[in-house]
Short mmCIF file of C-alpha atoms in Angstrom, two decimals:
data_model
loop_
_atom_site.label_atom_id
_atom_site.label_comp_id
_atom_site.label_asym_id
_atom_site.label_seq_id
_atom_site.Cartn_x
_atom_site.Cartn_y
_atom_site.Cartn_z
CA UNK A 1 36.84 -79.23 -129.66
CA UNK A 2 34.99 -79.18 -126.38
CA UNK A 3 34.65 -82.35 -124.33
CA UNK A 4 31.31 -82.99 -122.68
CA UNK A 5 31.11 -85.76 -120.07
CA UNK A 6 27.86 -87.53 -119.18
CA UNK A 7 27.74 -90.46 -116.76
CA UNK A 8 31.21 -91.71 -117.58
CA UNK A 9 30.94 -91.09 -121.34
CA UNK A 10 32.79 -88.34 -123.16
CA UNK A 11 31.60 -86.64 -126.33
CA UNK A 12 33.75 -84.29 -128.41
CA UNK A 13 31.89 -81.44 -130.04
CA UNK A 14 33.44 -79.50 -132.93
CA UNK A 15 33.04 -75.77 -132.33
CA UNK A 16 34.79 -74.48 -135.45
CA UNK A 17 33.63 -74.73 -139.01
CA UNK A 18 35.45 -77.28 -141.21
CA UNK A 19 37.21 -74.48 -143.10
CA UNK A 20 38.56 -73.00 -139.84
CA UNK A 21 36.31 -69.93 -139.65
CA UNK A 22 35.32 -68.80 -136.18
CA UNK A 23 31.81 -69.81 -135.19
CA UNK A 24 29.29 -69.77 -132.36
CA UNK A 25 26.84 -72.36 -131.10
CA UNK A 26 23.19 -71.34 -131.11
CA UNK A 27 22.12 -72.18 -127.56
CA UNK A 28 18.51 -71.25 -126.75
CA UNK A 29 18.93 -73.24 -123.52
CA UNK A 30 21.32 -70.55 -122.25
CA UNK A 31 19.73 -67.25 -121.23
CA UNK A 32 22.71 -65.00 -122.04
CA UNK A 33 25.59 -65.15 -124.47
CA UNK A 34 28.86 -66.57 -123.20
CA UNK A 35 32.32 -66.89 -124.74
CA UNK A 36 35.69 -68.30 -123.68
CA UNK A 37 38.68 -65.94 -123.59
CA UNK A 38 40.46 -67.89 -126.36
CA UNK A 39 37.63 -67.30 -128.85
CA UNK A 40 37.25 -63.70 -127.64
CA UNK A 41 40.92 -63.01 -128.45
CA UNK A 42 40.61 -64.68 -131.88
CA UNK A 43 37.46 -62.67 -132.69
CA UNK A 44 39.05 -59.41 -131.52
CA UNK A 45 42.14 -60.06 -133.67
CA UNK A 46 40.02 -60.91 -136.73
CA UNK A 47 38.03 -57.70 -136.24
CA UNK A 48 41.23 -55.63 -135.91
CA UNK A 49 42.68 -57.31 -139.02
CA UNK A 50 39.54 -56.20 -140.90
CA UNK A 51 39.95 -52.61 -139.68
CA UNK A 52 37.14 -52.87 -137.12
CA UNK A 53 37.26 -52.05 -133.43
CA UNK A 54 36.27 -54.54 -130.71
CA UNK A 55 35.56 -53.09 -127.26
CA UNK A 56 36.45 -54.63 -123.90
CA UNK A 57 34.49 -53.44 -120.86
CA UNK A 58 35.40 -54.36 -117.27
CA UNK A 59 32.32 -55.62 -115.39
CA UNK A 60 31.45 -53.71 -112.20
CA UNK A 61 30.99 -57.10 -110.51
CA UNK A 62 32.19 -60.44 -111.87
CA UNK A 63 29.51 -62.69 -113.36
CA UNK A 64 29.74 -66.23 -111.99
CA UNK A 65 28.41 -68.97 -114.25
CA UNK A 66 28.16 -72.71 -113.77
CA UNK A 67 27.24 -75.57 -116.04
CA UNK A 68 30.06 -74.79 -118.47
CA UNK A 69 33.62 -75.98 -118.02
CA UNK A 70 34.71 -77.21 -114.59
CA UNK A 71 32.66 -75.99 -111.63
CA UNK A 72 31.90 -72.28 -111.41
CA UNK A 73 33.50 -69.84 -113.86
CA UNK A 74 34.03 -66.09 -113.45
CA UNK A 75 33.53 -63.43 -116.13
CA UNK A 76 35.32 -60.18 -115.22
CA UNK A 77 34.85 -58.43 -118.56
CA UNK A 78 32.49 -58.18 -121.51
CA UNK A 79 33.42 -57.96 -125.16
CA UNK A 80 31.50 -56.20 -127.91
CA UNK A 81 32.91 -57.35 -131.22
CA UNK A 82 31.99 -56.57 -134.82
CA UNK A 83 30.93 -59.74 -136.62
CA UNK A 84 30.31 -60.39 -140.32
CA UNK A 85 27.20 -62.43 -141.12
CA UNK A 86 26.32 -63.65 -144.61
CA UNK A 87 22.66 -64.16 -145.52
CA UNK A 88 21.15 -66.80 -147.81
CA UNK A 89 21.55 -64.46 -150.82
CA UNK A 90 25.29 -64.16 -150.19
CA UNK A 91 25.15 -60.57 -148.87
CA UNK A 92 27.48 -59.96 -145.93
CA UNK A 93 26.81 -57.29 -143.31
CA UNK A 94 28.61 -56.20 -140.18
CA UNK A 95 26.79 -56.72 -136.89
CA UNK A 96 28.05 -56.70 -133.30
CA UNK A 97 27.84 -59.28 -130.57
CA UNK A 98 28.22 -58.53 -126.87
CA UNK A 99 29.13 -61.28 -124.43
CA UNK A 100 30.64 -61.93 -121.03
CA UNK A 101 34.05 -63.60 -121.41
CA UNK A 102 35.09 -66.62 -119.34
CA UNK A 103 38.74 -66.86 -118.30
CA UNK A 104 40.79 -69.47 -116.45
CA UNK A 105 39.55 -73.05 -116.78
CA UNK A 106 36.73 -71.82 -119.06
CA UNK A 107 38.96 -69.94 -121.52
CA UNK A 108 38.55 -72.72 -124.11
CA UNK A 109 34.73 -72.52 -124.15
CA UNK A 110 33.00 -71.90 -127.48
CA UNK A 111 30.77 -68.91 -128.09
CA UNK A 112 27.19 -69.53 -127.02
CA UNK A 113 24.46 -67.39 -128.58
CA UNK A 114 21.80 -67.32 -125.85
CA UNK A 115 18.04 -66.90 -125.81
CA UNK A 116 18.06 -63.21 -124.78
CA UNK A 117 20.03 -62.28 -127.94
CA UNK A 118 17.88 -64.53 -130.11
CA UNK A 119 14.71 -62.91 -128.72
CA UNK A 120 16.10 -59.39 -129.24
CA UNK A 121 16.72 -60.23 -132.90
CA UNK A 122 13.30 -61.96 -133.24
CA UNK A 123 15.22 -65.03 -134.40
CA UNK A 124 13.56 -68.03 -136.00
CA UNK A 125 15.40 -71.33 -135.69
CA UNK A 126 14.49 -73.65 -138.58
CA UNK A 127 15.86 -77.00 -137.44
CA UNK A 128 14.66 -78.81 -140.57
CA UNK A 129 16.64 -76.56 -142.91
CA UNK A 130 19.38 -75.89 -140.31
CA UNK A 131 18.91 -72.14 -140.59
CA UNK A 132 18.92 -69.30 -138.12
CA UNK A 133 16.68 -66.60 -139.54
CA UNK A 134 17.09 -63.04 -138.29
CA UNK A 135 14.15 -61.07 -139.74
CA UNK A 136 15.03 -57.70 -141.24
#
């Protein structure tokens, strides 16, 4: 769970699926992807367990982000991780997601799938049917 505070109120947002599978939040309000170190480690381990190879790349300069977690957060590395996605017909394919990883106070953050990635994939977000459509 992630706690979000607004004017003295706190909301708890579930960031895992009910069956415990790892998941991301579709966030077209965020320009880039972002992921907490805890989820990054869990994704990397799941990929390794499936015989796939995640890649960690040290950033030349840290990326500072704000608006998530407490104050400003620093991302010193990026992760590219194989990810299995299942389509509406039940077919599962391996894709990869690349994201800066937040450490420290932001390590607990969920994965945020940002607008740049959605645009690259020509994504269609059907809010009525609660579907993310990735053409092709």
